[in-house]
């Protein structure tokens, strides 16, 4: 289903680009002025759909062996609120819901012999809220490249932070709240009735997300000094 969605988005974008992108004909969503022309509005709204791939950055105690991570592709959906600061800068709020799955495998050197004890599947459902500064170039016909960066916070609805059970009962626990910085780039495509924006963004956690087990010598958590999420977001925005 994900592959089909990607193919549909690519076909749609290619058709729109070939018909409009380098056309000398002005599109209805023109930035030169007038009613309904999106670049002249102080406040605009939209939504996004996309994909994510999360992993972890581990910092270890006592030169412990590395934990193996197997990320997978997740799904994003959310809203966009955009405030125009000037012709080149916009302030954006992009609250969304992000679903992801990560599988980690501990090495046998941690004292975990049973394969069931060595593998943890971590499913996360994030309410992700970034505040971003978007800096664009001058519009070139019907395209406008940009870079974007800012800070964000998320609430992990699947964190297990308050679960009294820990890894000794097969429960991997993470903190509910995480803070990030984000950097990325994209291109605005001005179509007839809306603006279509594909973008890619890197997301990097600032705080430690691991909830330690009750046993201070737990093989699952005692070797980890810090665990921080990292992610790549690919979003398709419609405004």
Tab-separated table of C-alpha atoms in Angstrom:
chain	number	residue	atom	x	y	z
A	1	UNK	CA	0.000	0.000	0.000
A	2	UNK	CA	2.876	2.386	0.835
A	3	UNK	CA	4.557	1.675	-2.519
A	4	UNK	CA	1.291	2.362	-4.362
A	5	UNK	CA	0.897	5.694	-2.558
A	6	UNK	CA	4.448	6.717	-3.459
A	7	UNK	CA	3.876	5.809	-7.135
A	8	UNK	CA	0.612	7.804	-7.229
A	9	UNK	CA	2.301	10.865	-5.677
A	10	UNK	CA	5.211	10.657	-8.135
A	11	UNK	CA	2.944	10.294	-11.162
A	12	UNK	CA	0.813	13.216	-10.006
A	13	UNK	CA	3.868	15.399	-9.438
A	14	UNK	CA	5.446	14.540	-12.797
A	15	UNK	CA	2.245	15.271	-14.691
A	16	UNK	CA	1.839	18.590	-12.908
A	17	UNK	CA	5.451	19.541	-13.448
A	18	UNK	CA	5.427	18.730	-17.166
A	19	UNK	CA	2.215	20.716	-17.676
A	20	UNK	CA	2.962	23.716	-15.486
A	21	UNK	CA	6.388	23.913	-13.947
A	22	UNK	CA	8.304	25.446	-16.833
A	23	UNK	CA	5.305	26.838	-18.654
A	24	UNK	CA	5.380	30.509	-19.523
A	25	UNK	CA	1.673	30.670	-18.809
A	26	UNK	CA	0.823	32.149	-15.421
A	27	UNK	CA	-0.878	29.726	-13.060
A	28	UNK	CA	-3.926	30.702	-11.019
A	29	UNK	CA	-1.912	30.369	-7.811
A	30	UNK	CA	0.292	33.289	-8.852
A	31	UNK	CA	2.440	35.242	-6.407
A	32	UNK	CA	2.164	38.602	-8.185
A	33	UNK	CA	-0.921	39.784	-6.319
A	34	UNK	CA	-4.658	39.432	-6.141
A	35	UNK	CA	-7.361	37.349	-4.523
A	36	UNK	CA	-6.613	33.679	-3.849
A	37	UNK	CA	-2.905	33.962	-4.550
A	38	UNK	CA	-1.240	32.056	-1.740
A	39	UNK	CA	2.075	33.906	-1.421
A	40	UNK	CA	0.283	37.160	-0.580
A	41	UNK	CA	-1.687	35.726	2.342
A	42	UNK	CA	-0.390	36.448	5.822
A	43	UNK	CA	-1.751	33.162	7.179
A	44	UNK	CA	-2.261	29.968	5.172
A	45	UNK	CA	-3.306	26.425	6.055
A	46	UNK	CA	-2.710	22.999	4.636
A	47	UNK	CA	-2.019	19.382	5.435
A	48	UNK	CA	0.722	16.848	4.846
A	49	UNK	CA	1.130	13.127	4.262
A	50	UNK	CA	4.437	11.327	4.359
A	51	UNK	CA	6.815	8.668	5.569
A	52	UNK	CA	9.370	8.408	8.338
A	53	UNK	CA	12.289	6.228	9.319
A	54	UNK	CA	13.382	6.415	12.977
A	55	UNK	CA	16.453	4.908	14.585
A	56	UNK	CA	18.392	5.432	17.832
A	57	UNK	CA	21.757	6.918	18.661
A	58	UNK	CA	23.197	4.967	21.602
A	59	UNK	CA	25.934	6.183	23.925
A	60	UNK	CA	27.391	3.303	25.957
A	61	UNK	CA	28.961	2.808	29.366
A	62	UNK	CA	32.306	1.003	29.755
A	63	UNK	CA	32.885	0.395	26.029
A	64	UNK	CA	29.923	-1.967	25.771
A	65	UNK	CA	29.268	-3.726	22.476
A	66	UNK	CA	26.895	-1.958	20.105
A	67	UNK	CA	23.200	-2.767	19.992
A	68	UNK	CA	21.949	-3.655	16.507
A	69	UNK	CA	19.019	-1.633	15.212
A	70	UNK	CA	16.588	-2.513	12.419
A	71	UNK	CA	14.394	0.494	11.547
A	72	UNK	CA	11.348	0.312	9.302
A	73	UNK	CA	9.244	2.807	7.370
A	74	UNK	CA	6.418	4.556	9.207
A	75	UNK	CA	3.590	6.894	8.226
A	76	UNK	CA	2.966	10.616	8.946
A	77	UNK	CA	-0.148	12.762	8.709
A	78	UNK	CA	-0.778	16.268	10.000
A	79	UNK	CA	-1.719	19.910	9.510
A	80	UNK	CA	0.252	22.984	8.476
A	81	UNK	CA	-0.127	26.551	9.694
A	82	UNK	CA	2.094	29.065	7.886
A	83	UNK	CA	2.718	32.730	8.781
A	84	UNK	CA	4.392	34.946	6.169
A	85	UNK	CA	7.188	37.069	7.674
A	86	UNK	CA	8.407	38.498	4.358
A	87	UNK	CA	8.869	37.361	0.748
A	88	UNK	CA	11.593	34.909	1.719
A	89	UNK	CA	10.809	33.773	5.269
A	90	UNK	CA	7.837	31.948	6.810
A	91	UNK	CA	7.143	30.658	10.296
A	92	UNK	CA	5.450	27.245	10.266
A	93	UNK	CA	3.675	25.070	12.798
A	94	UNK	CA	3.229	21.463	11.635
A	95	UNK	CA	1.464	19.317	14.266
A	96	UNK	CA	1.077	15.703	13.200
A	97	UNK	CA	0.821	12.062	14.198
A	98	UNK	CA	3.778	9.810	13.378
A	99	UNK	CA	3.731	6.015	13.583
A	100	UNK	CA	6.982	4.049	13.631
A	101	UNK	CA	8.452	0.653	14.549
A	102	UNK	CA	12.043	-0.100	15.530
A	103	UNK	CA	13.571	-3.468	16.376
A	104	UNK	CA	16.700	-3.636	18.511
A	105	UNK	CA	18.864	-6.692	19.126
A	106	UNK	CA	21.200	-6.921	22.115
A	107	UNK	CA	24.555	-8.715	21.743
A	108	UNK	CA	25.193	-11.934	23.657
A	109	UNK	CA	27.981	-10.156	25.545
A	110	UNK	CA	25.263	-8.431	27.584
A	111	UNK	CA	24.542	-11.812	29.192
A	112	UNK	CA	21.393	-12.428	27.167
A	113	UNK	CA	21.468	-15.911	25.660
A	114	UNK	CA	17.794	-16.516	24.877
A	115	UNK	CA	16.857	-14.854	21.520
A	116	UNK	CA	13.542	-13.757	23.044
A	117	UNK	CA	15.427	-11.718	25.664
A	118	UNK	CA	17.806	-10.205	23.120
A	119	UNK	CA	15.163	-8.729	20.790
A	120	UNK	CA	12.803	-5.849	21.555
A	121	UNK	CA	10.182	-4.466	19.162
A	122	UNK	CA	9.563	-0.784	19.888
A	123	UNK	CA	6.349	0.612	18.463
A	124	UNK	CA	5.872	4.362	18.803
A	125	UNK	CA	2.929	6.663	18.158
A	126	UNK	CA	4.120	10.254	18.358
A	127	UNK	CA	2.148	13.482	18.541
A	128	UNK	CA	4.872	15.602	16.969
A	129	UNK	CA	4.773	19.427	17.099
A	130	UNK	CA	7.560	21.382	15.341
A	131	UNK	CA	7.984	25.145	15.102
A	132	UNK	CA	10.015	25.809	11.950
A	133	UNK	CA	11.566	28.714	10.091
A	134	UNK	CA	11.310	28.297	6.325
A	135	UNK	CA	13.765	30.335	4.204
A	136	UNK	CA	13.102	30.322	0.470
A	137	UNK	CA	14.787	31.654	-2.627
A	138	UNK	CA	13.181	34.011	-5.098
A	139	UNK	CA	10.393	32.237	-6.979
A	140	UNK	CA	11.635	30.915	-10.329
A	141	UNK	CA	8.633	30.636	-12.634
A	142	UNK	CA	6.505	28.035	-10.802
A	143	UNK	CA	9.055	26.639	-8.343
A	144	UNK	CA	10.648	27.933	-5.156
A	145	UNK	CA	13.388	25.937	-3.343
A	146	UNK	CA	13.806	26.438	0.393
A	147	UNK	CA	15.596	25.268	3.512
A	148	UNK	CA	13.848	24.750	6.832
A	149	UNK	CA	14.937	24.330	10.430
A	150	UNK	CA	13.700	24.662	13.970
A	151	UNK	CA	12.830	22.886	17.182
A	152	UNK	CA	10.105	20.432	18.089
A	153	UNK	CA	8.629	18.316	20.840
A	154	UNK	CA	6.739	15.040	20.768
A	155	UNK	CA	4.510	13.009	23.048
A	156	UNK	CA	5.019	9.257	22.681
A	157	UNK	CA	1.621	7.652	23.290
A	158	UNK	CA	3.252	4.188	23.317
A	159	UNK	CA	6.157	4.987	25.631
A	160	UNK	CA	5.326	2.589	28.511
A	161	UNK	CA	6.937	5.134	30.853
A	162	UNK	CA	4.387	4.544	33.618
A	163	UNK	CA	4.264	0.774	33.178
A	164	UNK	CA	5.414	-0.908	36.439
A	165	UNK	CA	6.806	-3.821	34.391
A	166	UNK	CA	10.214	-3.486	32.773
A	167	UNK	CA	12.447	-5.579	30.508
A	168	UNK	CA	12.454	-8.464	32.973
A	169	UNK	CA	8.794	-8.799	31.949
A	170	UNK	CA	9.451	-8.050	28.250
A	171	UNK	CA	8.434	-4.395	28.546
A	172	UNK	CA	10.819	-1.868	26.961
A	173	UNK	CA	10.137	1.610	28.343
A	174	UNK	CA	10.781	5.076	26.937
A	175	UNK	CA	10.069	8.585	28.185
A	176	UNK	CA	6.843	10.195	27.035
A	177	UNK	CA	8.304	13.582	26.066
A	178	UNK	CA	11.177	14.204	23.678
A	179	UNK	CA	12.726	17.428	22.349
A	180	UNK	CA	14.431	17.751	18.957
A	181	UNK	CA	16.112	20.046	16.508
A	182	UNK	CA	15.249	19.685	12.814
A	183	UNK	CA	16.932	20.581	9.514
A	184	UNK	CA	15.758	19.997	5.959
A	185	UNK	CA	14.990	21.298	2.499
A	186	UNK	CA	12.271	21.117	-0.127
A	187	UNK	CA	10.685	22.735	-3.175
A	188	UNK	CA	7.354	24.552	-3.549
A	189	UNK	CA	5.563	23.715	-6.810
A	190	UNK	CA	2.864	26.238	-7.752
A	191	UNK	CA	-0.023	24.366	-9.357
A	192	UNK	CA	-3.328	25.732	-10.641
A	193	UNK	CA	-5.351	25.664	-7.416
A	194	UNK	CA	-2.871	24.860	-4.663
A	195	UNK	CA	0.809	24.650	-3.773
A	196	UNK	CA	2.403	21.181	-3.647
A	197	UNK	CA	5.575	20.807	-1.562
A	198	UNK	CA	7.744	17.686	-1.271
A	199	UNK	CA	10.381	17.995	1.463
A	200	UNK	CA	12.894	15.931	3.411
A	201	UNK	CA	13.923	16.665	6.985
A	202	UNK	CA	16.320	15.225	9.550
A	203	UNK	CA	15.138	15.099	13.174
A	204	UNK	CA	17.534	14.715	16.124
A	205	UNK	CA	16.550	14.201	19.773
A	206	UNK	CA	18.200	16.385	22.419
A	207	UNK	CA	17.341	14.405	25.556
A	208	UNK	CA	17.830	10.842	26.784
A	209	UNK	CA	14.671	8.793	26.146
A	210	UNK	CA	15.491	5.558	27.968
A	211	UNK	CA	13.621	4.589	31.148
A	212	UNK	CA	15.941	2.366	33.169
A	213	UNK	CA	14.908	-0.977	34.589
A	214	UNK	CA	14.422	-1.337	38.329
A	215	UNK	CA	17.523	-3.516	38.596
A	216	UNK	CA	20.580	-1.201	38.382
A	217	UNK	CA	22.535	-4.088	36.823
A	218	UNK	CA	19.879	-4.872	34.229
A	219	UNK	CA	21.492	-6.277	31.044
A	220	UNK	CA	18.986	-4.295	28.980
A	221	UNK	CA	19.684	-0.808	30.374
A	222	UNK	CA	22.816	-0.762	32.565
A	223	UNK	CA	25.196	-0.601	29.573
A	224	UNK	CA	23.387	2.365	27.985
A	225	UNK	CA	24.393	5.866	29.027
A	226	UNK	CA	22.048	7.645	26.643
A	227	UNK	CA	19.484	6.711	23.991
A	228	UNK	CA	18.272	9.367	21.549
A	229	UNK	CA	15.935	9.119	18.582
A	230	UNK	CA	16.970	10.220	15.112
A	231	UNK	CA	14.694	10.260	12.121
A	232	UNK	CA	14.171	11.184	8.492
A	233	UNK	CA	10.825	12.610	7.414
A	234	UNK	CA	9.649	12.734	3.791
A	235	UNK	CA	6.499	14.837	3.595
A	236	UNK	CA	4.153	15.882	0.804
A	237	UNK	CA	2.381	19.108	1.733
A	238	UNK	CA	-0.739	20.587	0.122
A	239	UNK	CA	-1.650	24.252	0.735
